[in-house]
């Protein structure tokens, strides 16, 4: 019966494929008025509403409070719709600045994740801007997105250092030449993984001279001689994940306490030992810990922790059984996540209680640093790094917000990290990152209050009981607005499901848990 239904469904989908035109949202409109929202801004200010927001030619021109809670709105006082304008009834809904994902790889062949699949998952979760820190060459996609010819967030491309060059960069001269070429190609910055110290210094300095920004995943191979502090002092503007930070905090050692039979090529070794790393660093609030934190602050360095991408290390089952996998994870991506000695981030050789407990402690120390960095005025952003370690594009974003909340951020601080902080880190805070007159029209609209429960931002929504004891799902982003174009977020998710179902139908594929025969 289920098989029959599936066949009918696949048939309907394929029919729709012929009859439906590509969905590119609603707009742009000469004038757009969004009516009656509760504004949750990205600047740390408290929610206020009801408000009407007017957009003209993709710029916010008016933000008008139109009443008081529980009092009937005086319609005469509301901004007037011009001829040819568009009105969006969002009464009682919550409006936030478009979300910024500072660490988004635009899929890849190994994961079976096409740019279209990735973009739709992001847009369905309110992500209107993404920084790609290395990955597929996305300069053409960046252009198409800027022209709104495709459904995609605006893209900032931070090219992987050395990518595209025929041989490995081994001199300062080559490093500077690569950086100049990268800027000329139209990239927005550089992402480093680590290199010889003199190469790092030359490349970062040249990149800074050109006015571009930079970040790094400080890979374990280079951190003994070049950690986060070296990067920040050399002029790097941000860091990814956390590697290189405990190393800057070492007091009683200069290298991580590697077991003597360790092999970096063995990813269980790599991730298991990483889980013990924060415990080897200076204690929170100790003299050295404070000194490192304050120096990074003075250098205006941005932390992009990407907490979510390591979460399977502290709770593998949670990440593996996330409810969206059945509906929205591509078969090939699911296979990529499975235990493997080859696939990156699939280090489940024998991952158990001991490793998870270590990682839980690792998180506490890491989160303490990140939260205190924020408390002292440091910039922390939201990045996801999906496509690895059971983390799915789009869905990982609310999870990252929840983990910042767990680290100690007030929900309004979480939203600021997701919006204005990202914009500042990109050098685009005069254009995006908060709802402000003169800025571009990038918004997220949701029917539930995300400050009360961040889970309402998941595409699958949050579970709620009604007054008469019925189980319902609430939330999921309602509209994502980018460049003043309104996208029905649920429609985008449905399109993703259709793509996934079509892939599954090709081989009658079913999602199986690792090692289970059925
Ligand atoms: Zn990454």
mmCIF file of C-alpha atoms in Angstrom, residues 239-506:
data_model
loop_
_atom_site.group_PDB
_atom_site.id
_atom_site.type_symbol
_atom_site.label_atom_id
_atom_site.label_comp_id
_atom_site.label_asym_id
_atom_site.label_seq_id
_atom_site.Cartn_x
_atom_site.Cartn_y
_atom_site.Cartn_z
ATOM 1 C CA UNK A 239 38.367 32.360 13.040
ATOM 2 C CA UNK A 240 36.265 29.244 12.440
ATOM 3 C CA UNK A 241 35.430 26.465 14.910
ATOM 4 C CA UNK A 242 37.829 26.539 17.849
ATOM 5 C CA UNK A 243 41.093 24.875 16.816
ATOM 6 C CA UNK A 244 44.099 27.030 17.560
ATOM 7 C CA UNK A 245 42.362 28.690 20.500
ATOM 8 C CA UNK A 246 43.196 26.141 23.239
ATOM 9 C CA UNK A 247 46.720 26.124 21.793
ATOM 10 C CA UNK A 248 46.940 29.890 22.339
ATOM 11 C CA UNK A 249 45.795 29.180 25.919
ATOM 12 C CA UNK A 250 48.446 26.547 26.696
ATOM 13 C CA UNK A 251 50.485 27.271 29.838
ATOM 14 C CA UNK A 252 52.189 24.007 30.770
ATOM 15 C CA UNK A 253 52.807 22.525 27.305
ATOM 16 C CA UNK A 254 53.422 23.588 23.704
ATOM 17 C CA UNK A 255 51.699 20.725 21.919
ATOM 18 C CA UNK A 256 48.481 18.867 22.556
ATOM 19 C CA UNK A 257 48.921 15.742 24.688
ATOM 20 C CA UNK A 258 48.913 13.373 21.701
ATOM 21 C CA UNK A 259 48.917 9.636 22.514
ATOM 22 C CA UNK A 260 52.119 8.183 21.109
ATOM 23 C CA UNK A 261 50.335 5.950 18.596
ATOM 24 C CA UNK A 262 48.240 8.866 17.232
ATOM 25 C CA UNK A 263 47.779 9.249 13.498
ATOM 26 C CA UNK A 264 46.116 12.394 12.113
ATOM 27 C CA UNK A 265 44.849 10.369 9.153
ATOM 28 C CA UNK A 266 42.776 8.314 11.571
ATOM 29 C CA UNK A 267 39.757 10.544 12.201
ATOM 30 C CA UNK A 268 38.703 8.740 15.362
ATOM 31 C CA UNK A 269 42.123 9.688 16.760
ATOM 32 C CA UNK A 270 41.746 13.228 15.493
ATOM 33 C CA UNK A 271 38.272 13.921 16.909
ATOM 34 C CA UNK A 272 38.635 11.849 20.063
ATOM 35 C CA UNK A 273 41.816 13.636 21.125
ATOM 36 C CA UNK A 274 40.352 17.015 20.142
ATOM 37 C CA UNK A 275 37.669 16.317 22.741
ATOM 38 C CA UNK A 276 40.342 16.446 25.454
ATOM 39 C CA UNK A 277 41.944 19.653 24.228
ATOM 40 C CA UNK A 278 40.157 22.397 26.167
ATOM 41 C CA UNK A 279 41.007 20.602 29.411
ATOM 42 C CA UNK A 280 44.705 21.074 28.517
ATOM 43 C CA UNK A 281 44.328 24.873 28.179
ATOM 44 C CA UNK A 282 44.501 27.570 30.877
ATOM 45 C CA UNK A 283 41.562 27.458 33.298
ATOM 46 C CA UNK A 284 38.645 29.864 32.679
ATOM 47 C CA UNK A 285 39.234 33.315 34.214
ATOM 48 C CA UNK A 286 42.881 32.493 35.017
ATOM 49 C CA UNK A 287 45.522 35.142 34.310
ATOM 50 C CA UNK A 288 46.653 33.638 30.997
ATOM 51 C CA UNK A 289 43.073 32.914 29.874
ATOM 52 C CA UNK A 290 42.114 36.549 30.510
ATOM 53 C CA UNK A 291 45.233 37.820 28.743
ATOM 54 C CA UNK A 292 44.527 35.851 25.545
ATOM 55 C CA UNK A 293 40.850 36.774 25.539
ATOM 56 C CA UNK A 294 41.570 40.474 26.018
ATOM 57 C CA UNK A 295 44.213 40.549 23.300
ATOM 58 C CA UNK A 296 41.788 39.000 20.776
ATOM 59 C CA UNK A 297 39.232 41.622 21.849
ATOM 60 C CA UNK A 298 41.687 44.464 21.286
ATOM 61 C CA UNK A 299 42.411 43.090 17.800
ATOM 62 C CA UNK A 300 38.645 43.170 17.014
ATOM 63 C CA UNK A 301 38.808 39.488 16.150
ATOM 64 C CA UNK A 302 35.562 37.640 15.308
ATOM 65 C CA UNK A 303 34.752 34.180 16.693
ATOM 66 C CA UNK A 304 32.630 31.928 14.499
ATOM 67 C CA UNK A 305 32.377 28.876 16.752
ATOM 68 C CA UNK A 306 30.137 26.556 14.648
ATOM 69 C CA UNK A 307 29.173 24.679 17.826
ATOM 70 C CA UNK A 308 26.635 22.511 16.024
ATOM 71 C CA UNK A 309 29.048 20.767 13.696
ATOM 72 C CA UNK A 310 30.750 18.981 16.633
ATOM 73 C CA UNK A 311 27.550 18.102 18.414
ATOM 74 C CA UNK A 312 27.512 14.490 17.254
ATOM 75 C CA UNK A 313 30.759 14.124 19.214
ATOM 76 C CA UNK A 314 28.895 14.721 22.457
ATOM 77 C CA UNK A 315 25.618 13.057 21.441
ATOM 78 C CA UNK A 316 25.905 10.918 18.340
ATOM 79 C CA UNK A 317 22.405 9.491 18.512
ATOM 80 C CA UNK A 318 20.786 12.909 18.664
ATOM 81 C CA UNK A 319 22.515 14.069 15.490
ATOM 82 C CA UNK A 320 22.019 10.752 13.713
ATOM 83 C CA UNK A 321 18.287 10.455 14.439
ATOM 84 C CA UNK A 322 17.320 14.101 13.865
ATOM 85 C CA UNK A 323 13.764 13.948 12.528
ATOM 86 C CA UNK A 324 14.480 15.877 9.336
ATOM 87 C CA UNK A 325 16.821 13.247 7.906
ATOM 88 C CA UNK A 326 13.932 11.032 6.704
ATOM 89 C CA UNK A 327 12.347 13.836 4.711
ATOM 90 C CA UNK A 328 15.101 16.177 3.613
ATOM 91 C CA UNK A 329 18.483 14.418 3.593
ATOM 92 C CA UNK A 330 19.687 13.329 0.168
ATOM 93 C CA UNK A 331 20.523 9.583 -0.105
ATOM 94 C CA UNK A 332 24.121 10.293 -1.045
ATOM 95 C CA UNK A 333 24.538 12.740 1.827
ATOM 96 C CA UNK A 334 23.163 10.143 4.227
ATOM 97 C CA UNK A 335 25.683 7.593 2.925
ATOM 98 C CA UNK A 336 28.450 10.202 3.289
ATOM 99 C CA UNK A 337 27.636 10.658 6.994
ATOM 100 C CA UNK A 338 27.937 6.910 7.725
ATOM 101 C CA UNK A 339 30.894 5.500 9.672
ATOM 102 C CA UNK A 340 33.859 5.480 7.339
ATOM 103 C CA UNK A 341 37.624 5.645 7.474
ATOM 104 C CA UNK A 342 37.551 7.756 4.313
ATOM 105 C CA UNK A 343 34.700 10.328 4.412
ATOM 106 C CA UNK A 344 35.609 13.467 6.375
ATOM 107 C CA UNK A 345 33.768 13.755 9.660
ATOM 108 C CA UNK A 346 32.562 10.134 9.755
ATOM 109 C CA UNK A 347 34.862 9.122 12.607
ATOM 110 C CA UNK A 348 32.596 6.556 14.216
ATOM 111 C CA UNK A 349 35.131 3.705 14.402
ATOM 112 C CA UNK A 350 33.925 2.951 17.910
ATOM 113 C CA UNK A 351 32.423 6.106 19.341
ATOM 114 C CA UNK A 352 31.035 5.580 22.798
ATOM 115 C CA UNK A 353 30.261 6.867 26.258
ATOM 116 C CA UNK A 354 33.847 7.817 27.088
ATOM 117 C CA UNK A 355 34.263 9.988 23.995
ATOM 118 C CA UNK A 356 30.866 11.674 24.487
ATOM 119 C CA UNK A 357 31.563 12.491 28.131
ATOM 120 C CA UNK A 358 34.933 14.043 27.218
ATOM 121 C CA UNK A 359 33.259 16.124 24.568
ATOM 122 C CA UNK A 360 30.546 17.335 26.937
ATOM 123 C CA UNK A 361 33.286 18.700 29.201
ATOM 124 C CA UNK A 362 35.085 20.141 26.185
ATOM 125 C CA UNK A 363 31.921 22.051 25.246
ATOM 126 C CA UNK A 364 31.552 23.556 28.716
ATOM 127 C CA UNK A 365 35.051 25.053 28.644
ATOM 128 C CA UNK A 366 34.697 26.207 25.043
ATOM 129 C CA UNK A 367 31.278 27.763 25.653
ATOM 130 C CA UNK A 368 32.604 29.576 28.734
ATOM 131 C CA UNK A 369 35.250 31.276 26.602
ATOM 132 C CA UNK A 370 32.814 32.233 23.823
ATOM 133 C CA UNK A 371 30.190 33.581 26.231
ATOM 134 C CA UNK A 372 32.743 35.654 28.150
ATOM 135 C CA UNK A 373 34.154 36.974 24.867
ATOM 136 C CA UNK A 374 30.652 38.218 24.057
ATOM 137 C CA UNK A 375 30.219 39.663 27.555
ATOM 138 C CA UNK A 376 33.385 41.733 27.219
ATOM 139 C CA UNK A 377 32.206 43.174 23.906
ATOM 140 C CA UNK A 378 33.645 40.614 21.496
ATOM 141 C CA UNK A 379 31.951 39.716 18.233
ATOM 142 C CA UNK A 380 30.562 36.191 17.965
ATOM 143 C CA UNK A 381 28.782 35.070 14.794
ATOM 144 C CA UNK A 382 26.599 32.172 13.668
ATOM 145 C CA UNK A 383 28.089 29.613 11.305
ATOM 146 C CA UNK A 384 26.971 26.058 10.593
ATOM 147 C CA UNK A 385 29.438 24.122 8.346
ATOM 148 C CA UNK A 386 26.698 21.699 7.240
ATOM 149 C CA UNK A 387 27.138 18.707 4.973
ATOM 150 C CA UNK A 388 29.287 16.833 7.482
ATOM 151 C CA UNK A 389 28.829 14.961 10.780
ATOM 152 C CA UNK A 390 25.035 14.466 10.382
ATOM 153 C CA UNK A 391 24.371 18.220 10.137
ATOM 154 C CA UNK A 392 21.913 19.263 7.444
ATOM 155 C CA UNK A 393 21.904 22.580 5.588
ATOM 156 C CA UNK A 394 19.346 25.013 6.977
ATOM 157 C CA UNK A 395 18.279 22.797 9.872
ATOM 158 C CA UNK A 396 21.681 23.247 11.504
ATOM 159 C CA UNK A 397 21.066 26.991 11.788
ATOM 160 C CA UNK A 398 18.421 26.976 14.553
ATOM 161 C CA UNK A 399 20.538 24.357 16.289
ATOM 162 C CA UNK A 400 23.512 26.728 16.288
ATOM 163 C CA UNK A 401 21.248 29.393 17.790
ATOM 164 C CA UNK A 402 20.179 26.954 20.514
ATOM 165 C CA UNK A 403 23.808 26.180 21.316
ATOM 166 C CA UNK A 404 24.650 29.872 21.693
ATOM 167 C CA UNK A 405 21.693 30.045 24.072
ATOM 168 C CA UNK A 406 23.178 27.087 25.961
ATOM 169 C CA UNK A 407 26.533 28.901 26.096
ATOM 170 C CA UNK A 408 24.814 31.691 28.021
ATOM 171 C CA UNK A 409 23.608 34.165 25.385
ATOM 172 C CA UNK A 410 20.266 35.908 25.979
ATOM 173 C CA UNK A 411 17.950 35.056 23.036
ATOM 174 C CA UNK A 412 18.313 38.678 21.861
ATOM 175 C CA UNK A 413 22.094 38.246 21.951
ATOM 176 C CA UNK A 414 21.625 35.077 19.935
ATOM 177 C CA UNK A 415 19.648 36.973 17.286
ATOM 178 C CA UNK A 416 22.275 39.737 17.207
ATOM 179 C CA UNK A 417 24.994 37.109 16.647
ATOM 180 C CA UNK A 418 22.894 35.736 13.772
ATOM 181 C CA UNK A 419 22.351 39.104 12.122
ATOM 182 C CA UNK A 420 24.209 42.324 12.914
ATOM 183 C CA UNK A 421 27.388 40.618 14.120
ATOM 184 C CA UNK A 422 27.622 38.632 10.902
ATOM 185 C CA UNK A 423 27.069 41.785 8.858
ATOM 186 C CA UNK A 424 29.839 43.571 10.765
ATOM 187 C CA UNK A 425 32.226 40.675 10.301
ATOM 188 C CA UNK A 426 31.553 40.805 6.558
ATOM 189 C CA UNK A 427 31.970 44.600 6.477
ATOM 190 C CA UNK A 428 28.372 44.932 5.270
ATOM 191 C CA UNK A 429 26.655 46.334 8.356
ATOM 192 C CA UNK A 430 25.682 49.496 6.504
ATOM 193 C CA UNK A 431 23.556 47.318 4.164
ATOM 194 C CA UNK A 432 22.228 44.332 6.122
ATOM 195 C CA UNK A 433 22.126 42.824 9.619
ATOM 196 C CA UNK A 434 19.374 44.907 11.205
ATOM 197 C CA UNK A 435 16.054 46.445 10.271
ATOM 198 C CA UNK A 436 16.980 50.057 9.816
ATOM 199 C CA UNK A 437 15.983 52.820 7.412
ATOM 200 C CA UNK A 438 18.231 52.759 4.377
ATOM 201 C CA UNK A 439 19.213 49.106 4.674
ATOM 202 C CA UNK A 440 18.305 46.339 2.212
ATOM 203 C CA UNK A 441 15.055 44.432 2.577
ATOM 204 C CA UNK A 442 16.240 41.088 3.996
ATOM 205 C CA UNK A 443 13.806 39.676 6.572
ATOM 206 C CA UNK A 444 12.648 36.523 8.280
ATOM 207 C CA UNK A 445 8.970 36.280 9.233
ATOM 208 C CA UNK A 446 7.681 33.596 11.586
ATOM 209 C CA UNK A 447 4.290 33.140 13.217
ATOM 210 C CA UNK A 448 5.621 32.170 16.650
ATOM 211 C CA UNK A 449 7.957 34.110 18.925
ATOM 212 C CA UNK A 450 11.449 32.655 18.396
ATOM 213 C CA UNK A 451 12.762 34.313 21.575
ATOM 214 C CA UNK A 452 10.422 32.115 23.617
ATOM 215 C CA UNK A 453 11.419 28.949 21.777
ATOM 216 C CA UNK A 454 14.165 28.935 19.156
ATOM 217 C CA UNK A 455 12.883 25.557 17.944
ATOM 218 C CA UNK A 456 10.078 27.305 16.045
ATOM 219 C CA UNK A 457 12.780 28.212 13.496
ATOM 220 C CA UNK A 458 13.294 24.580 12.428
ATOM 221 C CA UNK A 459 11.676 23.750 9.098
ATOM 222 C CA UNK A 460 9.911 20.858 10.812
ATOM 223 C CA UNK A 461 8.565 23.270 13.450
ATOM 224 C CA UNK A 462 8.103 22.735 17.173
ATOM 225 C CA UNK A 463 5.693 20.358 18.897
ATOM 226 C CA UNK A 464 2.836 21.899 20.891
ATOM 227 C CA UNK A 465 -0.322 20.655 22.574
ATOM 228 C CA UNK A 466 -3.506 22.590 21.914
ATOM 229 C CA UNK A 467 -5.979 23.510 24.685
ATOM 230 C CA UNK A 468 -8.013 20.417 23.820
ATOM 231 C CA UNK A 469 -4.930 18.129 23.984
ATOM 232 C CA UNK A 470 -4.192 17.770 20.255
ATOM 233 C CA UNK A 471 -0.609 17.578 19.050
ATOM 234 C CA UNK A 472 0.275 20.234 16.490
ATOM 235 C CA UNK A 473 3.392 21.567 14.864
ATOM 236 C CA UNK A 474 3.930 25.294 15.059
ATOM 237 C CA UNK A 475 6.454 27.552 13.425
ATOM 238 C CA UNK A 476 8.929 26.959 10.691
ATOM 239 C CA UNK A 477 9.809 30.194 8.899
ATOM 240 C CA UNK A 478 6.745 31.549 7.082
ATOM 241 C CA UNK A 479 8.368 34.029 4.707
ATOM 242 C CA UNK A 480 11.977 34.659 3.842
ATOM 243 C CA UNK A 481 12.423 38.041 2.185
ATOM 244 C CA UNK A 482 15.629 38.790 0.334
ATOM 245 C CA UNK A 483 16.182 41.955 -1.693
ATOM 246 C CA UNK A 484 12.478 42.704 -1.167
ATOM 247 C CA UNK A 485 11.427 39.436 -2.845
ATOM 248 C CA UNK A 486 9.023 37.348 -0.773
ATOM 249 C CA UNK A 487 9.653 33.609 -0.655
ATOM 250 C CA UNK A 488 7.145 31.170 0.814
ATOM 251 C CA UNK A 489 9.558 29.234 3.030
ATOM 252 C CA UNK A 490 7.319 26.170 3.280
ATOM 253 C CA UNK A 491 7.022 25.977 -0.463
ATOM 254 C CA UNK A 492 10.826 25.967 -0.724
ATOM 255 C CA UNK A 493 10.981 23.103 1.777
ATOM 256 C CA UNK A 494 8.369 21.191 -0.227
ATOM 257 C CA UNK A 495 10.529 21.655 -3.308
ATOM 258 C CA UNK A 496 13.506 20.236 -1.440
ATOM 259 C CA UNK A 497 11.453 17.215 -0.402
ATOM 260 C CA UNK A 498 10.465 16.701 -4.010
ATOM 261 C CA UNK A 499 14.136 16.702 -5.045
ATOM 262 C CA UNK A 500 14.972 14.196 -2.313
ATOM 263 C CA UNK A 501 12.009 11.952 -3.195
ATOM 264 C CA UNK A 502 13.042 11.939 -6.845
ATOM 265 C CA UNK A 503 16.546 10.775 -5.853
ATOM 266 C CA UNK A 504 15.131 8.076 -3.591
ATOM 267 C CA UNK A 505 12.770 6.825 -6.286
ATOM 268 C CA UNK A 506 15.633 6.229 -8.727
#
